[in-house]
């Protein structure tokens, strides 16, 4: 499996955002600012980059089909279903389980409308970038 595809399912989004911020900070071509576009979960990823990495400035962000308020359910996965089945198994364990939150990308933007308090307390990514964190 390709690294980029794998990171779309199995990764810690906060670490990926920090890594992207470091790469952007160190790119001399971007020092005066840059424009970004994100598709699907890349939209909220790039929004997190815009919010957490002010320098250099992201001048414009286009988000197409991003789950800005999260998801509650895993959509159909094209191609090889082994990875999708693994992700479904993790989400069934509990999207707010500490291990699942820190490992499964889709769990990090899981927003269960039936358990708002648990979402606000245990979501390590989406609740933070949406400013919904419990203090």
Coordinates of N, CA and C in Angstrom, one line a residue:
X1 N 0.8 -1.2 0.0 CA 0.0 0.0 0.0 C 0.9 1.2 0.0
X2 N 0.5 2.2 -0.8 CA 1.3 3.4 -0.8 C 1.2 4.2 0.5
X3 N 2.3 4.9 0.8 CA 2.4 5.7 2.1 C 1.2 6.7 2.2
X4 N 1.0 7.4 1.1 CA -0.1 8.5 1.1 C -1.4 7.9 1.3
X5 N -1.7 6.8 0.7 CA -3.0 6.1 0.8 C -3.2 5.6 2.2
X6 N -2.2 5.0 2.8 CA -2.2 4.5 4.1 C -2.4 5.6 5.1
X7 N -1.8 6.8 4.9 CA -1.9 7.9 5.8 C -3.3 8.5 5.8
X8 N -4.1 8.2 4.7 CA -5.5 8.6 4.6 C -6.4 7.8 5.5
X9 N -5.9 6.7 6.1 CA -6.6 5.9 7.0 C -6.0 5.7 8.4
X10 N -4.7 5.5 8.4 CA -4.0 5.1 9.6 C -2.9 6.2 9.9
X11 N -3.2 7.1 10.8 CA -2.3 8.1 11.1 C -2.9 9.0 12.3
X12 N -2.0 9.8 12.9 CA -2.5 10.8 13.8 C -2.5 12.1 13.1
X13 N -3.7 12.7 12.9 CA -3.9 13.9 12.2 C -3.1 15.1 12.8
X14 N -3.0 15.1 14.1 CA -2.2 16.2 14.7 C -0.8 16.2 14.3
X15 N -0.2 15.0 14.2 CA 1.2 14.8 13.8 C 1.3 15.1 12.4
X16 N 0.4 14.7 11.5 CA 0.5 15.0 10.1 C 0.4 16.5 9.8
X17 N -0.5 17.2 10.6 CA -0.6 18.7 10.4 C 0.7 19.3 10.9
X18 N 1.3 18.9 12.0 CA 2.5 19.5 12.4 C 3.6 19.3 11.4
X19 N 3.7 18.1 10.8 CA 4.7 17.8 9.8 C 4.5 18.7 8.6
X20 N 3.2 18.9 8.2 CA 3.0 19.8 7.0 C 3.4 21.2 7.4
X21 N 3.1 21.6 8.6 CA 3.5 23.0 9.0 C 5.0 23.2 8.9
X22 N 5.7 22.2 9.4 CA 7.2 22.3 9.3 C 7.7 22.3 7.9
X23 N 7.1 21.5 7.0 CA 7.5 21.5 5.6 C 7.2 22.9 4.9
X24 N 6.0 23.4 5.2 CA 5.6 24.7 4.7 C 6.5 25.8 5.2
X25 N 6.8 25.8 6.5 CA 7.7 26.8 7.1 C 9.1 26.8 6.5
X26 N 9.6 25.6 6.1 CA 10.9 25.5 5.6 C 11.0 25.6 4.1
X27 N 9.9 25.9 3.4 CA 9.9 26.0 2.0 C 10.1 27.5 1.6
X28 N 11.3 27.9 1.1 CA 11.5 29.3 0.8 C 10.6 29.9 -0.2
X29 N 10.0 29.0 -1.1 CA 9.1 29.5 -2.1 C 7.7 29.9 -1.5
X30 N 7.4 29.5 -0.3 CA 6.1 29.8 0.3 C 6.2 30.9 1.4
X31 N 7.3 31.5 1.6 CA 7.5 32.4 2.7 C 6.6 33.7 2.6
X32 N 6.1 34.1 1.4 CA 5.2 35.2 1.3 C 3.8 34.8 1.4
X33 N 3.5 33.6 1.5 CA 2.2 33.1 1.6 C 1.9 32.1 0.4
X34 N 0.8 31.4 0.6 CA 0.4 30.4 -0.4 C -1.1 30.2 -0.4
X35 N -1.6 29.5 -1.4 CA -3.0 29.1 -1.6 C -3.1 27.6 -1.4
X36 N -4.2 27.1 -0.9 CA -4.3 25.7 -0.7 C -5.7 25.2 -1.1
X37 N -5.8 24.0 -1.5 CA -7.0 23.3 -1.8 C -7.0 21.9 -1.2
X38 N -8.1 21.6 -0.6 CA -8.3 20.2 0.0 C -9.6 19.6 -0.5
X39 N -9.5 18.3 -0.9 CA -10.6 17.6 -1.3 C -11.0 16.6 -0.2
X40 N -12.3 16.4 0.1 CA -12.7 15.5 1.1 C -12.0 15.7 2.5
X41 N -11.5 14.7 3.1 CA -10.8 14.9 4.4 C -9.6 15.8 4.3
X42 N -9.1 16.0 3.1 CA -8.0 17.0 2.9 C -8.5 18.4 3.1
X43 N -9.8 18.7 3.0 CA -10.3 20.0 3.3 C -10.2 20.4 4.7
X44 N -10.5 19.5 5.6 CA -10.4 19.8 7.0 C -8.9 19.7 7.5
X45 N -8.1 18.9 6.8 CA -6.7 18.8 7.1 C -6.1 20.2 6.8
X46 N -6.4 20.7 5.6 CA -5.8 22.0 5.2 C -6.4 23.2 6.1
X47 N -7.6 23.0 6.6 CA -8.2 24.0 7.5 C -7.4 24.0 8.8
X48 N -7.0 22.8 9.3 CA -6.2 22.7 10.5 C -4.8 23.3 10.3
X49 N -4.3 23.2 9.1 CA -3.0 23.8 8.8 C -3.1 25.3 8.8
X50 N -4.2 25.8 8.2 CA -4.5 27.3 8.3 C -4.6 27.8 9.7
X51 N -5.3 27.1 10.5 CA -5.5 27.5 11.9 C -4.3 27.4 12.8
X52 N -3.5 26.4 12.6 CA -2.4 26.1 13.5 C -1.1 26.6 13.0
X53 N -1.0 27.0 11.8 CA 0.3 27.4 11.2 C 0.2 28.8 10.6
X54 N 0.3 29.8 11.3 CA 0.0 31.2 10.8 C 1.2 31.7 9.9
X55 N 2.4 31.1 10.0 CA 3.5 31.6 9.2 C 4.2 30.5 8.5
X56 N 4.3 30.6 7.2 CA 3.8 31.7 6.3 C 2.3 31.6 6.2
X57 N 1.6 32.7 5.8 CA 0.2 32.8 5.8 C -0.4 32.0 4.7
X58 N -1.5 31.3 5.0 CA -2.3 30.7 3.9 C -3.2 31.8 3.4
X59 N -3.1 32.2 2.2 CA -3.9 33.3 1.7 C -5.3 32.9 1.4
X60 N -5.5 31.8 0.8 CA -6.8 31.3 0.4 C -6.9 29.8 0.6
X61 N -8.0 29.3 1.0 CA -8.3 27.9 1.2 C -9.6 27.5 0.5
X62 N -9.5 26.6 -0.4 CA -10.7 26.0 -1.1 C -10.9 24.6 -0.5
X63 N -12.0 24.4 0.1 CA -12.3 23.0 0.6 C -13.5 22.5 -0.2
X64 N -13.3 21.3 -0.8 CA -14.3 20.7 -1.7 C -14.7 19.4 -1.0
X65 N -16.0 19.4 -0.5 CA -16.5 18.1 0.0 C -15.9 17.7 1.3
X66 N -15.3 18.7 2.1 CA -14.8 18.4 3.4 C -15.8 18.2 4.4
X67 N -15.5 17.3 5.4 CA -16.5 17.0 6.4 C -16.2 17.9 7.6
X68 N -16.5 19.2 7.4 CA -16.1 20.2 8.4 C -16.8 20.0 9.8
X69 N -17.9 19.4 9.8 CA -18.6 19.1 11.1 C -18.4 17.6 11.4
X70 N -17.6 16.9 10.7 CA -17.4 15.5 11.0 C -18.3 14.5 10.3
X71 N -18.2 13.3 10.6 CA -19.0 12.2 10.0 C -19.5 11.3 11.1
X72 N -20.6 10.7 10.8 CA -21.1 9.7 11.7 C -21.5 8.5 10.9
X73 N -20.5 7.7 10.5 CA -20.7 6.5 9.7 C -19.5 6.5 8.6
X74 N -19.1 5.4 8.2 CA -18.0 5.3 7.2 C -18.6 5.0 5.9
X75 N -18.3 5.8 4.9 CA -18.9 5.6 3.5 C -18.3 4.4 2.8
X76 N -18.8 4.1 1.7 CA -18.3 3.0 0.8 C -16.9 3.3 0.5
X77 N -16.0 2.3 0.5 CA -14.6 2.4 0.1 C -14.4 1.7 -1.2
X78 N -13.9 2.4 -2.2 CA -13.6 1.7 -3.5 C -12.4 0.8 -3.4
X79 N -12.2 -0.1 -4.4 CA -11.0 -0.9 -4.5 C -10.9 -1.9 -3.4
X80 N -9.7 -2.2 -2.9 CA -9.5 -3.2 -1.9 C -10.2 -2.9 -0.6
X81 N -11.0 -3.8 -0.2 CA -11.9 -3.5 1.0 C -11.2 -4.0 2.3
X82 N -10.0 -4.6 2.3 CA -9.4 -5.1 3.5 C -9.2 -3.9 4.5
X83 N -8.6 -2.8 3.9 CA -8.3 -1.7 4.8 C -9.6 -1.1 5.3
X84 N -10.7 -1.0 4.5 CA -12.0 -0.4 5.0 C -12.5 -1.3 6.1
X85 N -12.4 -2.6 5.9 CA -13.0 -3.5 6.9 C -12.2 -3.4 8.2
X86 N -10.9 -3.1 8.2 CA -10.1 -2.9 9.4 C -10.6 -1.6 10.0
X87 N -10.8 -0.6 9.3 CA -11.2 0.7 9.8 C -12.6 0.6 10.5
X88 N -13.5 -0.1 9.8 CA -14.8 -0.3 10.4 C -14.7 -1.1 11.7
X89 N -13.8 -2.1 11.8 CA -13.6 -2.8 13.0 C -13.2 -1.9 14.1
X90 N -12.2 -1.0 13.8 CA -11.7 -0.1 14.8 C -12.8 0.9 15.3
X91 N -13.6 1.4 14.3 CA -14.7 2.3 14.7 C -15.8 1.6 15.5
X92 N -16.0 0.3 15.2 CA -16.9 -0.5 16.1 C -16.4 -0.6 17.5
X93 N -15.1 -0.7 17.7 CA -14.5 -0.8 19.0 C -14.9 0.5 19.8
X94 N -15.0 1.5 19.1 CA -15.4 2.8 19.8 C -14.5 3.9 19.2
X95 N -15.2 4.8 18.5 CA -14.4 5.9 17.8 C -13.7 6.8 18.8
X96 N -14.1 6.8 20.0 CA -13.5 7.7 21.0 C -12.5 7.0 21.9
X97 N -12.3 5.7 21.6 CA -11.3 4.9 22.3 C -9.9 5.6 22.1
X98 N -9.1 5.7 23.1 CA -7.8 6.4 23.0 C -7.0 5.9 21.8
X99 N -6.8 4.6 21.8 CA -6.0 4.0 20.7 C -6.6 4.3 19.3
X100 N -7.9 4.1 19.2 CA -8.6 4.4 17.9 C -8.4 5.9 17.5
X101 N -8.6 6.8 18.5 CA -8.5 8.2 18.2 C -7.1 8.6 17.7
X102 N -6.1 7.9 18.2 CA -4.7 8.3 17.9 C -4.2 7.5 16.7
X103 N -5.0 6.6 16.1 CA -4.5 5.8 15.0 C -5.4 5.9 13.7
X104 N -6.7 5.9 13.9 CA -7.6 5.9 12.7 C -8.0 7.3 12.3
X105 N -7.7 7.7 11.2 CA -8.0 9.1 10.7 C -9.5 9.4 10.8
X106 N -10.3 8.4 10.3 CA -11.7 8.7 10.3 C -12.3 8.9 11.7
X107 N -11.7 8.2 12.7 CA -12.2 8.4 14.1 C -11.9 9.8 14.6
X108 N -10.8 10.4 14.0 CA -10.4 11.8 14.4 C -11.4 12.9 13.9
X109 N -12.2 12.5 12.9 CA -13.3 13.5 12.6 C -14.6 12.9 12.7
X110 N -14.7 11.9 13.6 CA -16.0 11.3 14.0 C -16.7 12.2 14.9
X111 N -18.0 12.5 14.6 CA -18.8 13.4 15.4 C -20.1 12.7 15.7
X112 N -20.2 12.0 16.8 CA -21.4 11.3 17.1 C -22.5 12.2 17.8
X113 N -23.5 12.5 17.1 CA -24.5 13.5 17.6 C -25.3 12.9 18.8
X114 N -25.2 11.6 19.0 CA -25.9 11.0 20.2 C -25.1 11.0 21.4
X115 N -23.8 11.4 21.3 CA -22.9 11.4 22.4 C -22.0 12.7 22.3
X116 N -22.6 13.8 22.4 CA -21.9 15.1 22.2 C -20.8 15.3 23.3
X117 N -21.2 15.0 24.6 CA -20.2 15.2 25.6 C -18.9 14.4 25.4
X118 N -19.1 13.1 25.1 CA -18.0 12.2 24.8 C -17.1 12.8 23.7
X119 N -17.8 13.2 22.6 CA -17.1 13.8 21.5 C -16.3 15.0 21.9
X120 N -16.8 15.9 22.6 CA -16.1 17.1 23.1 C -14.9 16.8 24.0
X121 N -15.0 15.7 24.8 CA -14.0 15.4 25.7 C -12.9 14.5 25.1
X122 N -13.3 13.7 24.1 CA -12.3 12.7 23.7 C -11.8 12.8 22.2
X123 N -12.5 13.7 21.5 CA -12.0 13.9 20.1 C -10.7 14.6 20.1
X124 N -9.7 14.0 19.5 CA -8.3 14.7 19.6 C -8.1 15.6 18.5
X125 N -8.9 15.7 17.5 CA -8.7 16.5 16.3 C -9.9 17.5 16.0
X126 N -11.0 16.9 15.6 CA -12.1 17.7 15.1 C -12.7 18.7 16.2
X127 N -12.9 18.2 17.4 CA -13.4 19.1 18.4 C -12.4 20.3 18.7
X128 N -11.1 20.0 18.5 CA -10.2 21.1 18.7 C -10.2 22.1 17.5
X129 N -10.2 21.7 16.3 CA -10.2 22.6 15.2 C -11.6 23.3 15.0
X130 N -12.6 22.7 15.6 CA -13.9 23.3 15.6 C -14.2 24.2 16.8
X131 N -13.2 24.3 17.7 CA -13.3 25.1 18.9 C -14.5 24.6 19.8
X132 N -14.6 23.3 19.9 CA -15.6 22.7 20.7 C -15.1 21.9 21.9
X133 N -13.8 22.1 22.1 CA -13.2 21.4 23.2 C -13.7 21.8 24.6
X134 N -13.9 20.8 25.5 CA -14.3 21.1 26.8 C -13.1 21.6 27.6
X135 N -13.3 22.7 28.3 CA -12.1 23.3 29.1 C -12.0 22.7 30.4

